[in-house]
mmCIF file of C-alpha atoms in Angstrom:
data_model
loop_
_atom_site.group_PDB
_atom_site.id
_atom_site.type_symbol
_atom_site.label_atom_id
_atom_site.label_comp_id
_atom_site.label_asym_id
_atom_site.label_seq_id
_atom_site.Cartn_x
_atom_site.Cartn_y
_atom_site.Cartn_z
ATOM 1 C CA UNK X 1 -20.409 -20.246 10.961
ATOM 2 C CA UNK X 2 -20.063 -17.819 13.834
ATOM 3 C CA UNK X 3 -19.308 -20.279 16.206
ATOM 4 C CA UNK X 4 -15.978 -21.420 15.176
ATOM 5 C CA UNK X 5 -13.152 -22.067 17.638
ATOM 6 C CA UNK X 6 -11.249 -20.301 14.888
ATOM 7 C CA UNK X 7 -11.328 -17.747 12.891
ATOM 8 C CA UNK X 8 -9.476 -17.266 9.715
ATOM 9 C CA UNK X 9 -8.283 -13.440 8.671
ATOM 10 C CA UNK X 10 -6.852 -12.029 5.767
ATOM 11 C CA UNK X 11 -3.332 -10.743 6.458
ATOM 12 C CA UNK X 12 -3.003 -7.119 6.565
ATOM 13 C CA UNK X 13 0.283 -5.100 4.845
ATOM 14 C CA UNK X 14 0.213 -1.451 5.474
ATOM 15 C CA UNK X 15 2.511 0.426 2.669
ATOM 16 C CA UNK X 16 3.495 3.599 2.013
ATOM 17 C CA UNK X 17 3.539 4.623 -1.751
ATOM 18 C CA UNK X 18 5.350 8.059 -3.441
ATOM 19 C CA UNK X 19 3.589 9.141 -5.929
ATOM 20 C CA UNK X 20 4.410 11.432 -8.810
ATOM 21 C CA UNK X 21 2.855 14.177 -10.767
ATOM 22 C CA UNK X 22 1.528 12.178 -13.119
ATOM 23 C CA UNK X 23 0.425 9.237 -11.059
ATOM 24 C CA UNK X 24 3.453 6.979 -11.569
ATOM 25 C CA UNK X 25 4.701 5.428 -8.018
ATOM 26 C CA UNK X 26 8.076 6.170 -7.589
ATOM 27 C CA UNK X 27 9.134 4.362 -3.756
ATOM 28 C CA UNK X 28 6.931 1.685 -2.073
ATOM 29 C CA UNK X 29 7.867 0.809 1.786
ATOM 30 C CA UNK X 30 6.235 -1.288 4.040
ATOM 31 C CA UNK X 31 4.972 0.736 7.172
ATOM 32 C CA UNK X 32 3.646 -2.200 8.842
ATOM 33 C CA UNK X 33 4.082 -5.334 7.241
ATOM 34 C CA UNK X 34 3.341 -9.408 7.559
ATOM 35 C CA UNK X 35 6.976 -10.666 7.591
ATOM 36 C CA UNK X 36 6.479 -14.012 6.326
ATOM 37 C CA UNK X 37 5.110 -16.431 3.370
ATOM 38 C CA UNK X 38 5.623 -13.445 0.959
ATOM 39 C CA UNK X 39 2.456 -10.991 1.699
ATOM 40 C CA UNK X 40 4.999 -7.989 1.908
ATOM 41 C CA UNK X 41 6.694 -8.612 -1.080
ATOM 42 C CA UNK X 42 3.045 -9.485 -3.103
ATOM 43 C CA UNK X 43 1.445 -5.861 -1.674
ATOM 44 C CA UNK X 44 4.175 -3.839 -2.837
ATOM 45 C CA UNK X 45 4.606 -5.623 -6.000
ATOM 46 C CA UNK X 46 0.984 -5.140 -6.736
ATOM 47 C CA UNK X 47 1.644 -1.194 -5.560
ATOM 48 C CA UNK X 48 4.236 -0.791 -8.102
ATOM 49 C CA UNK X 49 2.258 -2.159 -10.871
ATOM 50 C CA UNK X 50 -0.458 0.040 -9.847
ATOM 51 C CA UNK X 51 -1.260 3.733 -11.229
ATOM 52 C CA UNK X 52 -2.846 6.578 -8.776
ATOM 53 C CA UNK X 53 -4.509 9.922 -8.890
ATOM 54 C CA UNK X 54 -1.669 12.230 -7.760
ATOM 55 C CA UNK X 55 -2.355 14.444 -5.217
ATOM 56 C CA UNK X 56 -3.577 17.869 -5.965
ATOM 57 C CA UNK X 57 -1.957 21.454 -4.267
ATOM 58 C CA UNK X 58 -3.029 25.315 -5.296
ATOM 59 C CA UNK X 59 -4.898 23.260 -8.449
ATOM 60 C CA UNK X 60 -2.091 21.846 -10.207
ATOM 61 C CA UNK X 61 -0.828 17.553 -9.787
ATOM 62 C CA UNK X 62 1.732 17.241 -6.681
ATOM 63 C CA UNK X 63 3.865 14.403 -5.777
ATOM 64 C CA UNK X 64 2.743 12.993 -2.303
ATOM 65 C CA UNK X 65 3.250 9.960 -0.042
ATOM 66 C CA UNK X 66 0.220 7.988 0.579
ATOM 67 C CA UNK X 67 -0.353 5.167 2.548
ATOM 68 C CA UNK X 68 -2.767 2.058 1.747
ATOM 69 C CA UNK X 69 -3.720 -0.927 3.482
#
């Protein structure tokens, strides 16, 4: 309801992923991270596990730093 004395919100772990040529991440960091009850440590876990479209430069696959939230 909206008027609840509080108000309940997901924490938010900001990482920064490399990843390789062939979509493979290769370094996960936390940029701006939770600090507690393990949200750091479950975002980058999930980011390792995780497969991405590599970045593209002058048409051929590039490995890049990206950064998700």
């Amino acid at each position: 309801q909206g008027n609840s004395l509080f108000t309940l919100r997901a924490p938010r772990v900001r990482l920064r992923v490399f990843v390789n040529e062939n979509g493979v991440p290769l370094q996960v960091v936390v940029a701006d991270g939770v600090g507690k009850l393990g949200f750091d440590e479950a975002a980058m876990a999930a980011a390792r596990r995780s497969t991405y479209a590599p970045a593209i430069q002058n048409g051929r696959a590039t490995a890049a730093w990206v950064e998700l939230t």
